[in-house]
CSV table of C-alpha atoms in Angstrom, one decimal:
chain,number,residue,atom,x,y,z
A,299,UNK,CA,-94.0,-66.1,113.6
A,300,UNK,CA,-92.4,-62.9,115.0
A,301,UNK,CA,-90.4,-60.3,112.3
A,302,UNK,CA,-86.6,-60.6,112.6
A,303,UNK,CA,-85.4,-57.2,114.3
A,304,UNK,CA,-84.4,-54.6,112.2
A,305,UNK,CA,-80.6,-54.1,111.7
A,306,UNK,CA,-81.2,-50.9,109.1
A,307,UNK,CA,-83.3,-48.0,109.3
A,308,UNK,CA,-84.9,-46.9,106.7
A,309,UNK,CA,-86.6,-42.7,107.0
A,310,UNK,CA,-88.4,-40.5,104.7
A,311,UNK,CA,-87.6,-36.5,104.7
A,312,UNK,CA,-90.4,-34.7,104.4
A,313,UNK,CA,-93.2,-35.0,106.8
A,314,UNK,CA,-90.6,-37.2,109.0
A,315,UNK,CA,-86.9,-35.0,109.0
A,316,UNK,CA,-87.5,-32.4,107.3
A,317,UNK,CA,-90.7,-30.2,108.1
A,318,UNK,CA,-92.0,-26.3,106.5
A,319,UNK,CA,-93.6,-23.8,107.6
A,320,UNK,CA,-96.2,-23.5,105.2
A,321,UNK,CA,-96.7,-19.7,106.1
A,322,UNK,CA,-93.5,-19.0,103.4
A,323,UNK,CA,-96.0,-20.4,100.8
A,324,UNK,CA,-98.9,-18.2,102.2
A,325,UNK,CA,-97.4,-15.5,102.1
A,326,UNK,CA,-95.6,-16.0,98.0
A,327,UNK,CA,-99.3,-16.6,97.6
A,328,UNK,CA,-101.1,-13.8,99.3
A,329,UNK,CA,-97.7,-11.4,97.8
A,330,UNK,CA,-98.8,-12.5,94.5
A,331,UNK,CA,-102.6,-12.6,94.2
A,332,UNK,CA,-102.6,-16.4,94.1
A,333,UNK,CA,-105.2,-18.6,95.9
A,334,UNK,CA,-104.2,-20.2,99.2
A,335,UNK,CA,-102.4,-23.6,98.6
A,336,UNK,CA,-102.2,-23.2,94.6
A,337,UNK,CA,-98.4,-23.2,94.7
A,338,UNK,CA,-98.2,-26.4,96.2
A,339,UNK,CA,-101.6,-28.2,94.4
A,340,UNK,CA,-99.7,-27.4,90.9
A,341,UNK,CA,-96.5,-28.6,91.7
A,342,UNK,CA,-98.0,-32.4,92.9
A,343,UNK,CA,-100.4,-32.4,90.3
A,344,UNK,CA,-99.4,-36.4,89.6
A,345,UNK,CA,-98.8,-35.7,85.8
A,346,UNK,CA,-96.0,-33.2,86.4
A,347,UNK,CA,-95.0,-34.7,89.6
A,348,UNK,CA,-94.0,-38.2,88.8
A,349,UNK,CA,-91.3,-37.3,85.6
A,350,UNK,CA,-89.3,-35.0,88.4
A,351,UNK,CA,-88.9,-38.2,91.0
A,352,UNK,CA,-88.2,-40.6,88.7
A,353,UNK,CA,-85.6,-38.3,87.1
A,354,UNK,CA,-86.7,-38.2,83.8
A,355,UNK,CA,-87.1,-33.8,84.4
A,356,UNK,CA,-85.2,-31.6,86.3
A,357,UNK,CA,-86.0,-30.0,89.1
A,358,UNK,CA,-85.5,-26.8,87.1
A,359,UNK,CA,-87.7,-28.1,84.2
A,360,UNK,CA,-90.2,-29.0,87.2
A,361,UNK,CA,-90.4,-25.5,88.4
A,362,UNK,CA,-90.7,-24.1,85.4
A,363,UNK,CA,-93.6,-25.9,84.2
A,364,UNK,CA,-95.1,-24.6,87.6
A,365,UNK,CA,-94.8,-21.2,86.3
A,366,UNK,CA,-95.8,-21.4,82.8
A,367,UNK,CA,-99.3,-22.6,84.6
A,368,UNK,CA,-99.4,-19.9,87.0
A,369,UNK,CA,-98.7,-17.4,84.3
A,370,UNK,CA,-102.1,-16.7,83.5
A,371,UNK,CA,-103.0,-15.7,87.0
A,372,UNK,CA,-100.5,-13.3,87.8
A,373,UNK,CA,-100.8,-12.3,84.6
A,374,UNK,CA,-97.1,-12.2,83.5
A,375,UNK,CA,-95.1,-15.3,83.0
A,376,UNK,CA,-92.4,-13.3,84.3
A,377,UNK,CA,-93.6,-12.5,87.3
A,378,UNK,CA,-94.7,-16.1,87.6
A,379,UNK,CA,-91.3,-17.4,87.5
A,380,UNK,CA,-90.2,-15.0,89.8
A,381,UNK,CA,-93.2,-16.0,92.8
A,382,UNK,CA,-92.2,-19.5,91.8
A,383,UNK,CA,-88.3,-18.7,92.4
A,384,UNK,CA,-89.2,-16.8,95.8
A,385,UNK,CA,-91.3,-20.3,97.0
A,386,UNK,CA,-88.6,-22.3,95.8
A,387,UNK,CA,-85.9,-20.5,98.1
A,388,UNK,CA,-87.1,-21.6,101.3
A,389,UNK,CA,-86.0,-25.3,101.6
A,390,UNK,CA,-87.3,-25.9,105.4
A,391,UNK,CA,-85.8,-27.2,108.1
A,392,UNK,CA,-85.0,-30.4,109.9
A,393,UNK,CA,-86.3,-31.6,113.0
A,394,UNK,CA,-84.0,-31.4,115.6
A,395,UNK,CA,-85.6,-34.1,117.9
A,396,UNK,CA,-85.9,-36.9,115.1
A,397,UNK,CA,-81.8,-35.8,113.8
A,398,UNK,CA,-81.2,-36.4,117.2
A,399,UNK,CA,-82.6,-40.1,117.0
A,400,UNK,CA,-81.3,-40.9,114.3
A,401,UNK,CA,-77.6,-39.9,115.5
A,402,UNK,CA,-78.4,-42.3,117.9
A,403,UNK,CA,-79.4,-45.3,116.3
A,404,UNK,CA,-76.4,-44.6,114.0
A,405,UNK,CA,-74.5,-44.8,117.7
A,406,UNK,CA,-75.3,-47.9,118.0
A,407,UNK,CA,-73.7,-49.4,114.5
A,408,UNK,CA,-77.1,-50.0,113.1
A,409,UNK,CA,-77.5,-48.3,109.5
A,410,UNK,CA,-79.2,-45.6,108.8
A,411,UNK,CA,-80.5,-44.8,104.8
A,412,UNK,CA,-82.7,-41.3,103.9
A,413,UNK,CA,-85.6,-42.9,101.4
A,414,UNK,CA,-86.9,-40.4,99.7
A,415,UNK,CA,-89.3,-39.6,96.5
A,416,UNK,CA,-87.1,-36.7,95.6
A,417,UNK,CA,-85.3,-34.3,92.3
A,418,UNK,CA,-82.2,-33.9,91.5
A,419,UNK,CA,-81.4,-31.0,94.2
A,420,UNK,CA,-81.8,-33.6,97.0
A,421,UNK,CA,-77.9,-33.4,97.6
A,422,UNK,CA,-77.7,-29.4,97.3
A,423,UNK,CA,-80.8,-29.7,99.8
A,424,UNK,CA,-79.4,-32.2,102.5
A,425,UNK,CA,-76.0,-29.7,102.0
A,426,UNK,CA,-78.0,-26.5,103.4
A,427,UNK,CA,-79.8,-28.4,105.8
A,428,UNK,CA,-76.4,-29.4,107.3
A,429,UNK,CA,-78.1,-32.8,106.8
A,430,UNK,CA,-75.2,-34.2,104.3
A,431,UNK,CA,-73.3,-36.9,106.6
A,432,UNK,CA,-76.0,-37.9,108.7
A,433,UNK,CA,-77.0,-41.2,106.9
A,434,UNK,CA,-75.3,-44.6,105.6
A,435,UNK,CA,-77.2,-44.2,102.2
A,436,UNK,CA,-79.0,-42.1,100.6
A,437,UNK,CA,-81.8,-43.4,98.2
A,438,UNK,CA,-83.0,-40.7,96.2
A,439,UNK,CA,-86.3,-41.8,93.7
A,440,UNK,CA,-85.0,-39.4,90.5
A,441,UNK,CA,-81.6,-42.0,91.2
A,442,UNK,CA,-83.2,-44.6,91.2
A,443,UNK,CA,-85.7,-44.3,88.5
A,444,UNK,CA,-89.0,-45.5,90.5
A,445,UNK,CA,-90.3,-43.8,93.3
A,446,UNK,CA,-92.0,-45.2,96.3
A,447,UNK,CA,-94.5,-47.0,96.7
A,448,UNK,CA,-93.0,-49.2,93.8
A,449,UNK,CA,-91.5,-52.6,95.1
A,450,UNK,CA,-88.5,-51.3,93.1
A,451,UNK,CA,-88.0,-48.6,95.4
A,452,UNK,CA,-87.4,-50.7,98.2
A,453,UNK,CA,-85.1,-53.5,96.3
A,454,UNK,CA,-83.1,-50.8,95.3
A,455,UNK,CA,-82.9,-49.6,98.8
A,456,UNK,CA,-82.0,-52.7,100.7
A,457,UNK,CA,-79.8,-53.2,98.6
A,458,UNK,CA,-78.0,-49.5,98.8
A,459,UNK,CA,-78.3,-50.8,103.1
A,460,UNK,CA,-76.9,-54.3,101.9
A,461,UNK,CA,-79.4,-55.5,104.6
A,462,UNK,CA,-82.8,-58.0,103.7
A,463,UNK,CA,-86.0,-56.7,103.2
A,464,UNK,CA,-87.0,-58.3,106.7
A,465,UNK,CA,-84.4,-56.8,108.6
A,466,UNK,CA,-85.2,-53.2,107.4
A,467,UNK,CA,-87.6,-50.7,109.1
A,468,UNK,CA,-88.9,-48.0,107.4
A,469,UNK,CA,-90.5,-45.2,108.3
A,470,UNK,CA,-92.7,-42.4,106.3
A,471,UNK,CA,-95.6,-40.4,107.3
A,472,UNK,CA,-97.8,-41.4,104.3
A,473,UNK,CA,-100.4,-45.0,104.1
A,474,UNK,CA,-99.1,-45.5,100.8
A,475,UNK,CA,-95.3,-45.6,101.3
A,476,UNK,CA,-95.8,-47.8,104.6
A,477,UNK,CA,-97.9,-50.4,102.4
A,478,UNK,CA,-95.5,-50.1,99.3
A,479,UNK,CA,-93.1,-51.0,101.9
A,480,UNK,CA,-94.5,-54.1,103.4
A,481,UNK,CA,-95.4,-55.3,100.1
A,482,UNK,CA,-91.8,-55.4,99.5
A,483,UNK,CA,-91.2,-57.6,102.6
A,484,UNK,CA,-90.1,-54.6,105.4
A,485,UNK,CA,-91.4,-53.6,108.2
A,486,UNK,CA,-93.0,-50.2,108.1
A,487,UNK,CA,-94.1,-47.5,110.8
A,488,UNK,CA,-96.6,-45.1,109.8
A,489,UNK,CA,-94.9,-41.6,111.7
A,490,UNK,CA,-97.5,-39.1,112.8
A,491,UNK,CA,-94.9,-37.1,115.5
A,492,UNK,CA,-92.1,-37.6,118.0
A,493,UNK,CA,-94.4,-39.2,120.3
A,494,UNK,CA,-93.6,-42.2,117.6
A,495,UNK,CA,-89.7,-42.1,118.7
A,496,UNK,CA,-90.5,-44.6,122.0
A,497,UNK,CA,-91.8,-47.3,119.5
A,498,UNK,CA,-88.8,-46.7,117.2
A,499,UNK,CA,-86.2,-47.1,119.9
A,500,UNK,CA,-87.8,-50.5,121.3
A,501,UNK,CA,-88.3,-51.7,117.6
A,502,UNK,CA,-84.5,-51.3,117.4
A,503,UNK,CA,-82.9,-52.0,120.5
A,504,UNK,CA,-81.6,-55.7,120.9
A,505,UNK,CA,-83.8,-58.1,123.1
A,506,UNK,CA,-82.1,-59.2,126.3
């Protein structure tokens, strides 16, 4: 039996809107004598990760135990907190082409929510990245208490869309979300690029 189409659409930030330029970390990291991609292998170690989206950390508290375990090889925790401060400043950027989509598709009176495993400076984030009024909902993970992939995640944001599961399309760039997602009755789109926007637009435009 075919899915019902999608009257809400559901959109990950990072790796989907919002993208960095991973030479900013490179180059805290070469500044700093650290190896290449430690910055970012500390800070999603799962153990320190999973507190910050679920909100039971800060963001602050988050960072800071990032530094206290790069301490030892910069050799100052001072100096630590400072290279973890100068990574932390850069906050990326948001991809014109799929803003531009989803202005669109908001156009068109179907809602749009931002589902993201995020901290507690999501808001201050979405603020710089003149992203603030671009969506219906926002469904933050340190909000909401469980993060995707949980099924929890997802109740919590159909609900925030007041749409069903079934009529809900998601999209993320990670296997895990997208299958977290189904499990919880949506449909899901695995994003690898804007080539991915002509499927989206068909997936939501009205048969007939």
């Amino acid at each position: 039996m075919a899915r019902e189409r999608a009257t809400a659409l559901l959109v990950d930030l990072d790796g989907v809107l919002r993208r960095f330029d991973p030479a900013v970390a490179a180059g805290v990291e070469r500044e700093y004598g650290l190896s290449d991609g430690v910055l970012g292998e500390i800070a999603t170690q799962w153990g320190r990760l999973q507190p910050v989206l679920t909100g039971r950390v800060s963001h602050a508290e988050w960072m800071s135990s990032v530094a206290d375990a790069l301490a030892d090889s910069v050799g100052d925790p001072e100096r630590a907190r400072t290279a973890v401060a100068q990574w932390q400043r850069y906050r990326g950027e948001a991809d014109p082409e799929v803003l531009a989509f989803l202005r669109e598709v908001r156009a068109t009176g179907i809602r749009v929510g931002l589902g993201t495993n995020a901290t507690d400076v999501l808001d201050a984030d979405l603020t710089a990245l003149g992203l603030a009024d671009e969506f219906d909902v926002v469904v933050n993970s340190s909000v909401v208490g469980f993060n995707k992939p949980a099924k929890e995640y997802f109740q919590a944001a159909c609900a925030a869309l007041a749409t069903a599961p079934a009529r809900v399309l998601f999209v993320d760039d990670e296997d895990w979300a997208i299958r977290g997602a189904r499990v919880a009755g949506l449909s899901a789109y695995r994003w690898s690029g804007p080539a991915g926007l002509r499927y989206l637009r068909a997936a939501l435009t009205p048969a007939g």
